[in-house]
Coordinates of C-alpha atoms and ligand atoms in Angstrom, one line a residue:
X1 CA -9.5 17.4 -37.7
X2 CA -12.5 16.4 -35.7
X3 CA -13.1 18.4 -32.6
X4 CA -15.4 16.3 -30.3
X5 CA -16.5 18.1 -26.8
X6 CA -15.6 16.1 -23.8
X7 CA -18.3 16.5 -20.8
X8 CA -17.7 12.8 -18.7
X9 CA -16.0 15.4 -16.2
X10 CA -18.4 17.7 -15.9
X11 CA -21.3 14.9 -14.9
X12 CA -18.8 12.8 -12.9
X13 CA -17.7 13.2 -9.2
X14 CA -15.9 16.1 -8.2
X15 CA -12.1 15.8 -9.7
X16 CA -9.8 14.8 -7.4
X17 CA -7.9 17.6 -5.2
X18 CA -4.8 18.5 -6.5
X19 CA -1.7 17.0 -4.9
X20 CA 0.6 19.6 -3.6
X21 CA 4.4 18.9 -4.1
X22 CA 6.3 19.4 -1.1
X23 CA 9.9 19.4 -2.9
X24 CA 9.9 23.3 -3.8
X25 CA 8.5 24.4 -0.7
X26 CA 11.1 25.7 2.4
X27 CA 11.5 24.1 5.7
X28 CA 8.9 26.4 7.1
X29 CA 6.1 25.6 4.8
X30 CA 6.8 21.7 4.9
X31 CA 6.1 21.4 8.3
X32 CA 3.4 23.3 8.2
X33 CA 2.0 21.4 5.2
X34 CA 2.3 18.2 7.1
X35 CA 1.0 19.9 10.4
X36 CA -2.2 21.0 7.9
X37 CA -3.0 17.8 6.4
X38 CA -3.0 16.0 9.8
X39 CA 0.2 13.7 9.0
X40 CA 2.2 14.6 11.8
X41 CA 1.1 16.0 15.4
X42 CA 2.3 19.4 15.5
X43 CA 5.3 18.7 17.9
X44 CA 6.9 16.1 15.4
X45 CA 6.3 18.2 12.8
X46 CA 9.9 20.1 12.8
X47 CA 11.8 16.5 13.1
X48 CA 9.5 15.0 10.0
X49 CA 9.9 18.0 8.0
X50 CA 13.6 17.6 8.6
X51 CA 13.7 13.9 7.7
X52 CA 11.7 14.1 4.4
X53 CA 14.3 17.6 3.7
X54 CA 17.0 15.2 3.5
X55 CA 14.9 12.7 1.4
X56 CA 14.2 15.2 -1.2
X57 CA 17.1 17.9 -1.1
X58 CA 19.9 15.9 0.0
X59 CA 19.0 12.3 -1.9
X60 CA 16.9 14.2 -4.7
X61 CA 13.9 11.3 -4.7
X62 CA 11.0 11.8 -6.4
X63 CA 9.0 8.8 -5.0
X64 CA 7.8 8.9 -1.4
X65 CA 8.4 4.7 -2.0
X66 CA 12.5 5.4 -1.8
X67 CA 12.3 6.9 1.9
X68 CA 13.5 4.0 3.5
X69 CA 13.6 5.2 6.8
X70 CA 10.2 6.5 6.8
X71 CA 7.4 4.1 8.1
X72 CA 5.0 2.2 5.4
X73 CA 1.8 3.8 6.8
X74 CA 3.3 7.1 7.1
X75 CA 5.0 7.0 3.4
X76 CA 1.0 6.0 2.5
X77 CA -0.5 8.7 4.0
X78 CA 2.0 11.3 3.0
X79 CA 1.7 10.0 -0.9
X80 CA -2.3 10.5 -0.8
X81 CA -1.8 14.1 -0.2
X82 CA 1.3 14.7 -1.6
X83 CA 3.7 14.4 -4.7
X84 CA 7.1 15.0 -4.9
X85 CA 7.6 14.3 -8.5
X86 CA 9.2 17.0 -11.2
X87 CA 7.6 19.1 -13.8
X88 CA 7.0 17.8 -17.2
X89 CA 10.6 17.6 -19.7
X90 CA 9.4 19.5 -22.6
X91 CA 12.8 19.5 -24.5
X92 CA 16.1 18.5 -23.8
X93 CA 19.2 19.4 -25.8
X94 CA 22.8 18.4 -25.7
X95 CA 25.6 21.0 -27.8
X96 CA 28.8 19.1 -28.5
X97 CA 30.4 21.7 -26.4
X98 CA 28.5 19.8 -23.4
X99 CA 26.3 22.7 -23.0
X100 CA 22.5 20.9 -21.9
X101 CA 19.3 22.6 -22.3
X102 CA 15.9 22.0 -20.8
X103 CA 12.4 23.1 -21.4
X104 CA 9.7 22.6 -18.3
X105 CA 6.7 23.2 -18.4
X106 CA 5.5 23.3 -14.8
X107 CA 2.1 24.6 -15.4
X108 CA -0.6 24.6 -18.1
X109 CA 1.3 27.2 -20.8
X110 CA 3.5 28.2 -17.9
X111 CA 7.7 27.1 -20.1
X112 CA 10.7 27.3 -18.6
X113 CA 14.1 27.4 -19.9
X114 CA 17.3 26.2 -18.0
X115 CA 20.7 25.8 -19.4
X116 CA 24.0 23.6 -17.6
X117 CA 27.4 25.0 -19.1
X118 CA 30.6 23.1 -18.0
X119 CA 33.7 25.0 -16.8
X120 CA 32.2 28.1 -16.1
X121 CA 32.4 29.0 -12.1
X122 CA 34.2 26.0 -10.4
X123 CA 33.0 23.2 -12.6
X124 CA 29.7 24.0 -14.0
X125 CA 27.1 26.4 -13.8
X126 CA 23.2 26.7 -14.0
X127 CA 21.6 29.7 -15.7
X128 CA 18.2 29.4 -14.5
X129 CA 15.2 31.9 -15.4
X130 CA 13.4 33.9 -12.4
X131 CA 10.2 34.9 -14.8
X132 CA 8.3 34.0 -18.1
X133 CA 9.1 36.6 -20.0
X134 CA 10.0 40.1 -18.9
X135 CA 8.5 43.5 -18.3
X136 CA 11.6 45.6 -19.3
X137 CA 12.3 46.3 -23.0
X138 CA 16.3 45.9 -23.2
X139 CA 16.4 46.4 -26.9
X140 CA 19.0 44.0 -27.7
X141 CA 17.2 40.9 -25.6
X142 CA 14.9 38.7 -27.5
X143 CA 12.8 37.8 -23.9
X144 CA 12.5 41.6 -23.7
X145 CA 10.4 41.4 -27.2
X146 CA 8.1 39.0 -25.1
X147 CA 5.5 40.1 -23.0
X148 CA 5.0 39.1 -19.1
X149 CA 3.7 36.1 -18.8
X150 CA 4.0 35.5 -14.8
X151 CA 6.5 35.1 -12.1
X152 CA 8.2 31.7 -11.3
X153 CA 7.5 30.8 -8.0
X154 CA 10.2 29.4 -5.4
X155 CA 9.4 25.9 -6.4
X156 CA 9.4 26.3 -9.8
X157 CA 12.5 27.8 -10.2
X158 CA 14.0 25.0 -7.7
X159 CA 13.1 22.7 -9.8
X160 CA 14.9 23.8 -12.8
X161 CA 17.8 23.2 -10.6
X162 CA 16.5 19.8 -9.0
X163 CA 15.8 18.3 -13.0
X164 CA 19.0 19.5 -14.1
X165 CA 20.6 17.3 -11.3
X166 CA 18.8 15.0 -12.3
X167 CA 20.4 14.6 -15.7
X168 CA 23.4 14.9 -14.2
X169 CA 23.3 12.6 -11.6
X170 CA 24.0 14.8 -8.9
X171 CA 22.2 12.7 -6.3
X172 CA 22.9 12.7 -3.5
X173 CA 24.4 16.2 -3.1
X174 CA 28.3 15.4 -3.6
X175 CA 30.7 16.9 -1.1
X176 CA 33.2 17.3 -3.7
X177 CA 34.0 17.0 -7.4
X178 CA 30.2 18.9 -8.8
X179 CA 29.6 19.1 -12.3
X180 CA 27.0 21.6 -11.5
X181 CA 28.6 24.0 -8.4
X182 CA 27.5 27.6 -9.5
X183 CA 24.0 28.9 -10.5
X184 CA 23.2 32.3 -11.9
X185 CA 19.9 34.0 -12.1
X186 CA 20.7 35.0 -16.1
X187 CA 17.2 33.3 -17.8
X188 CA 14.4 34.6 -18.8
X189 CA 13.3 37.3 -16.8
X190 CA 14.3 40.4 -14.3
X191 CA 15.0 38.6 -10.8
X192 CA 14.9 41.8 -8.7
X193 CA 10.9 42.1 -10.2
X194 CA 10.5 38.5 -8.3
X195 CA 12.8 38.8 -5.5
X196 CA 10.5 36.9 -2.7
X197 CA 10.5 33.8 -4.7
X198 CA 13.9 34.7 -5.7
X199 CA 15.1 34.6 -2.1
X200 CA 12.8 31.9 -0.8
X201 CA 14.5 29.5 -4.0
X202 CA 18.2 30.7 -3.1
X203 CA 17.0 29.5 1.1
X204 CA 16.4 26.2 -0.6
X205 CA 19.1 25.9 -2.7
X206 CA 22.0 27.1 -0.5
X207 CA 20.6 24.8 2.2
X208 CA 23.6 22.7 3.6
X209 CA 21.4 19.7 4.6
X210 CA 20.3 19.6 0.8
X211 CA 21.8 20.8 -2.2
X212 CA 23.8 22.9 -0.6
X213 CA 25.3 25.3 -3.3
X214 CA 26.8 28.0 -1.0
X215 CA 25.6 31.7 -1.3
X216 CA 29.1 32.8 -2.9
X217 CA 28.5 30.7 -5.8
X218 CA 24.9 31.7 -6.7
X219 CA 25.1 35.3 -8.8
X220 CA 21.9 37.2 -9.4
X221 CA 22.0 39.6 -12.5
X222 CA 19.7 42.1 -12.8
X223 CA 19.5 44.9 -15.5
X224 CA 19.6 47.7 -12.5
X225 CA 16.6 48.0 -10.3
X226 CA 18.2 50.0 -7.8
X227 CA 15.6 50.5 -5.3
X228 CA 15.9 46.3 -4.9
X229 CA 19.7 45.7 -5.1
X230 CA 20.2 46.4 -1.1
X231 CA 17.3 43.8 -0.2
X232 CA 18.8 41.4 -2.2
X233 CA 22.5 41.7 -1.1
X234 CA 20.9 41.5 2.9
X235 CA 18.3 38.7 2.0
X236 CA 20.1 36.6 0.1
X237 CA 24.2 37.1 0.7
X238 CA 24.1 36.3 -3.0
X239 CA 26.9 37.6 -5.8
X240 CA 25.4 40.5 -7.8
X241 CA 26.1 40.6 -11.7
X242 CA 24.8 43.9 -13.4
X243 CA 24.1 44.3 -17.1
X244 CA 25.6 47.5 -17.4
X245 CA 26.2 47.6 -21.4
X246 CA 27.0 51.2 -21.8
X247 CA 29.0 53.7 -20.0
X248 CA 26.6 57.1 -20.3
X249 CA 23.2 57.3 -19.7
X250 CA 22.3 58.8 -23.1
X251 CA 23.4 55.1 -24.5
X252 CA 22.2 53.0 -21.4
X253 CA 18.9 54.4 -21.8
X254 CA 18.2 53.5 -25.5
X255 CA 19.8 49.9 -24.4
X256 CA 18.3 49.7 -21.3
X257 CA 14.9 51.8 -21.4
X258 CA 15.3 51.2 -17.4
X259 CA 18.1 53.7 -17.3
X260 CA 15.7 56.6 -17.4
X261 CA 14.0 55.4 -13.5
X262 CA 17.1 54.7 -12.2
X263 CA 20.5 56.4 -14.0
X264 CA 23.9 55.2 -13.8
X265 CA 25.3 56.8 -11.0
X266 CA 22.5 55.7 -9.0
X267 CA 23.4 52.6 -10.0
X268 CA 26.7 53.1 -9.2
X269 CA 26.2 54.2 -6.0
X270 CA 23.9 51.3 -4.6
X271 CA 26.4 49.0 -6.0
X272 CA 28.8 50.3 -4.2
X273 CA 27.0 50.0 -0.9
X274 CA 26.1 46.4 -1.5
X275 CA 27.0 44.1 1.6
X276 CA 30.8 42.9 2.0
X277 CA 32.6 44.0 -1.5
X278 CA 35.7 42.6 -1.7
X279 CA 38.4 41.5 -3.7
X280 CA 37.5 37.8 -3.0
X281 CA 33.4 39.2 -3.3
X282 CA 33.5 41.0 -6.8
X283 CA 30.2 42.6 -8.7
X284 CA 30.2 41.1 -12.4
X285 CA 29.4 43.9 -14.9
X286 CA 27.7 42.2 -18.1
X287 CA 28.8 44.4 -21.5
X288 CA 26.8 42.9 -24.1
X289 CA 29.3 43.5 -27.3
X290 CA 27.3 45.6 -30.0
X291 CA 28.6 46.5 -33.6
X292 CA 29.5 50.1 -33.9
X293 CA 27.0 51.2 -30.8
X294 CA 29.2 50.1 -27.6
X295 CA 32.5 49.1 -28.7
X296 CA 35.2 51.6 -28.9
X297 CA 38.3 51.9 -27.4
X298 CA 37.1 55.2 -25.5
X299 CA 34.1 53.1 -24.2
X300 CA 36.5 50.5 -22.9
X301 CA 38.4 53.6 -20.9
X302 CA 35.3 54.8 -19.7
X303 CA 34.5 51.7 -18.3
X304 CA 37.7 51.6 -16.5
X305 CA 37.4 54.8 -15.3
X306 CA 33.4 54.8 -14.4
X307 CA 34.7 51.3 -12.1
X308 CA 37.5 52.7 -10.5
X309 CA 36.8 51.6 -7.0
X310 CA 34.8 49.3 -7.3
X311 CA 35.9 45.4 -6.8
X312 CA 34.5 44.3 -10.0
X313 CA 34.8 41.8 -12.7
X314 CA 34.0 42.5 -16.4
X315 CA 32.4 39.7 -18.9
X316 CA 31.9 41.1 -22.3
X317 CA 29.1 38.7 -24.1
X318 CA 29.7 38.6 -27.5
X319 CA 25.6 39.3 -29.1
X320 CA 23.8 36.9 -30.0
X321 CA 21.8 37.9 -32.8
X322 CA 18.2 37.2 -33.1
X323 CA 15.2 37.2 -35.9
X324 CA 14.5 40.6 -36.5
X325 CA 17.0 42.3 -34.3
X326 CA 18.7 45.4 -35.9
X327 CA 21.8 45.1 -34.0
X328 CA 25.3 43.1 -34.9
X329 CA 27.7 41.4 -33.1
X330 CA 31.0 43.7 -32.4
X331 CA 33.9 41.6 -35.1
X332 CA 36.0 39.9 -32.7
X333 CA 39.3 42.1 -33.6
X334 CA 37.1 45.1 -31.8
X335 CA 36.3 42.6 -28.9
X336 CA 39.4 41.9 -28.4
X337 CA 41.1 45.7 -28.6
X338 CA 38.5 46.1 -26.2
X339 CA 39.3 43.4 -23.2
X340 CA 42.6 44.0 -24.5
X341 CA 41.9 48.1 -22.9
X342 CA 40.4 46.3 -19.8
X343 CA 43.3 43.4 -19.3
X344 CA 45.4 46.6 -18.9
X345 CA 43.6 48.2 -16.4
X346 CA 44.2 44.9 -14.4
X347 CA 40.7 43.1 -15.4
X348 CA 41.3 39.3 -16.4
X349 CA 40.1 37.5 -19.0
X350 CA 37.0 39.4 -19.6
X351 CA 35.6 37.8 -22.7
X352 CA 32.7 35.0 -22.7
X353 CA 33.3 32.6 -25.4
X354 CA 30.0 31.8 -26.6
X355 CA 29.0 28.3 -25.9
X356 CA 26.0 25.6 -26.6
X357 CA 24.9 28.2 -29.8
X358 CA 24.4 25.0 -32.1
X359 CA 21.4 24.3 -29.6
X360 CA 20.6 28.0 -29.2
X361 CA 21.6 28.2 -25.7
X362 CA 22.9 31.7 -25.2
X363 CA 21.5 34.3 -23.5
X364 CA 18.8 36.6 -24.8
X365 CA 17.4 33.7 -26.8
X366 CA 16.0 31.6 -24.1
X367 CA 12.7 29.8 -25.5
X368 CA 11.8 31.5 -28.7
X369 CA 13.7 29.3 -30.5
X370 CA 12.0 26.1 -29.3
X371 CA 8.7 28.1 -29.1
X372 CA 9.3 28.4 -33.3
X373 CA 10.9 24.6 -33.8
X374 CA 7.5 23.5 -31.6
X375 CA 5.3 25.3 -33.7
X376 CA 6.5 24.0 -36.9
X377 CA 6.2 20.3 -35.3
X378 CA 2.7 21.3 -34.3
X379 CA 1.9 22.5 -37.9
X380 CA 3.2 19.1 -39.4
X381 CA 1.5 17.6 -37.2
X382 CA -1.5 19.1 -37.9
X383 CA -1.0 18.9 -41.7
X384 CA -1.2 15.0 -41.0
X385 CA -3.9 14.9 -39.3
X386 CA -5.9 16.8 -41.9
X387 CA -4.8 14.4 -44.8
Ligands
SAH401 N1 17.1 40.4 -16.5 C1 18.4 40.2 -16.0 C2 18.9 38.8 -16.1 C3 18.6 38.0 -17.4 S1 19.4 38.6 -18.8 C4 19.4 41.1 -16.6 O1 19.1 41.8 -17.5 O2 20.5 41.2 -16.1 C5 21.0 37.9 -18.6 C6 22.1 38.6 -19.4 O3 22.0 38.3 -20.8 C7 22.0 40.1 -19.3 O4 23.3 40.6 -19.1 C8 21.5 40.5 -20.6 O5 21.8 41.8 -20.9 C9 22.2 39.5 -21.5 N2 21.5 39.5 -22.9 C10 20.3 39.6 -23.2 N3 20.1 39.5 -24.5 C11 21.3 39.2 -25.1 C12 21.7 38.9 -26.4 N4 20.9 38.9 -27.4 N5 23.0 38.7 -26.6 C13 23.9 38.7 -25.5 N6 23.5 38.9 -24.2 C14 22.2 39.2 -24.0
SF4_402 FE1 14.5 41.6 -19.3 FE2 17.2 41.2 -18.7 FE3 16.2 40.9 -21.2 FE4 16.4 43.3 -20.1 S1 18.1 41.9 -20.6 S2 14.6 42.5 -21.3 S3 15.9 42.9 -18.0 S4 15.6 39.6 -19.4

């Protein structure tokens, strides 16, 4: 394929200045964007900011045009400056199990990957990623095989939530009846590494004048960075899931190489300290199901014993097997001896069917999968061009 080098830019006039998108940014920084790009005198910035809130939170436009109530001129001026548009679809799957999947790409080699799953929560939920990539190792995770690539910021995880609303035609924010009422932070990434733009996201999110997904239905998982897990319960009044996956730290440590900075009755013990346990407020413990490594009936009593105590909830995720991994899926008689230990011990229904898999939804998968399908497309492609 012919390569030929590009310069008009470099002789033209300077490029234009890049548009800044007020819909991931939190009612703080709007108004002071506005008060910056001298649209609004500072003392009308707090009523503006609020006006355009509603516009873009509560109605979900994406077009300065549809703000009705907002003056011509003004709507002019702000759409000089400004964008509110979304990030880029890259990919968008459907599973017959209703499970949708979306990859963004929000920045030049910057992909995220969402993923809606009906009846889970109240009516649906969102598992949105908090990173590209991840710095910790879990051995069993694909995303852990992947290097960091950055942090998502505020806005860019927002908008996984604001484009999957989109598909499912969530605007404006209903009062009742949601298809999409929970979120958990259970994507690509560790959320406690990023927890400013963690936090400032959840602000957005849980906003009442906008989308207004309360605090109690957004769950942040993280694989145990104890030193973080008190900041985030007072920050963000958020539900805490931990990926717990073993029961001694001889095990949790080859699972979870984390283990070895902070063991599990650290662990344990800032859990247990987390703001306003309850039974109505419980901490999900993740058990990823592993063949022969985790699965025993003794492990399931250990669990029960090591969560005495504790208002918990257990979800044992079946594995999902990727390319190159040296670990199995648990057979389901074993899973099922195992919640069948934990139903016992008075924990319900602790075992997540796996859903959207034809579309390679679960977790621990997120983006290699399309990463590989757009790389063959690329090399077809390619092979085209060169005939
Ligand atoms: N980093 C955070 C959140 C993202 S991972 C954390 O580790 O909690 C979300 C969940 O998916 C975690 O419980 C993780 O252990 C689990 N997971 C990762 N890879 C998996 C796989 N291949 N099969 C099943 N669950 C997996
Ligand atoms: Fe990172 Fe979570 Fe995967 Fe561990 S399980 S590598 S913390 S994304």
């Amino acid at each position: 394929m012919g390569v030929t080098l590009d310069l008009s830019r470099a002789s033209a006039a300077p490029a234009a200045p890049v548009m800044r998108n007020l819909s991931g940014m939190t009612r703080a920084e709007l108004a002071a964007a506005l008060i910056e790009a001298e649209v609004v005198r500072p003392e009308k910035a707090r009523m503006r900011a609020t006006q355009l809130w509603r516009w873009i939170h509560h109605y979900g436009v994406t077009d300065f045009a549809a703000m009705s109530d907002v003056a011509k001129e003004m709507r002019a001026a702000l759409a000089e400056r400004f964008t509110v548009a979304r990030p880029e679809i890259v990919e968008r799957q459907v599973s017959k199990d209703g499970t949708r999947k979306w990859l963004i790409r929000t920045a030049p080699g910057i992909e995220v990957e969402t993923v809606y799953i009906p009846d889970v929560g109240r009516a649906g939920a969102l598992c949105v990623s908090s990173q590209v990539g991840c710095t910790l190792n879990c051995t069993f995770c694909h995303t852990g095989t992947q290097a960091l690539v950055r942090n998502l910021t505020a806005a860019e995880i927002v908008a996984q939530v604001q484009i999957a609303r989109d598909d499912l035609e969530e605007w404006p924010s209903p009062k009742e009846d949601r298809r999409l009422s929970n979120i958990v932070f259970m994507g690509m990434g560790e959320p406690l590494y990023n927890l400013d733009n963690v936090a400032a996201a959840i602000d957005i999110i849980a906003d009442h004048e906008g989308i207004a997904i309360s605090r109690r239905r957004i769950t942040v998982s993280t694989s145990g960075v104890v030193p973080e897990i008190p900041r985030l319960g007072e920050r963000t009044q958020t539900m805490l899931a931990i990926s717990l996956h073993a029961t001694n730290d001889a095990l949790r440590e080859k699972l979870v190489p984390l283990n070895r900075k902070y063991p599990i009755a650290e662990l344990m013990a800032a859990i247990k300290a987390y703001p306003q346990l309850s039974n109505a407020k419980r901490v999900t413990f993740e058990y990823v199901m592993l063949k022969g490594v985790n699965d025993s009936p003794a492990e399931a009593k250990a669990l029960v014993k090591l969560l005495a105590g504790v208002p918990a909830k257990i979800n044992l995720i079946p594995f999902n097997p990727w390319p190159g991994t040296d670990y199995e899926c648990s057979d389901w008689g074993t899973i099922e001896a195992f919640a069948a230990i934990l139903n016992r011990a008075g924990y319900a229904s602790p075992i997540r069917t796996p859903r959207g898999r034809d579309i390679l939804a679960a977790c621990g998968q997120l983006k290699s999968e399309s990463e590989k399908l757009r790389a063959s497309a690329r090399r077809a492609a390619e092979r085209d061009a060169a005939e």
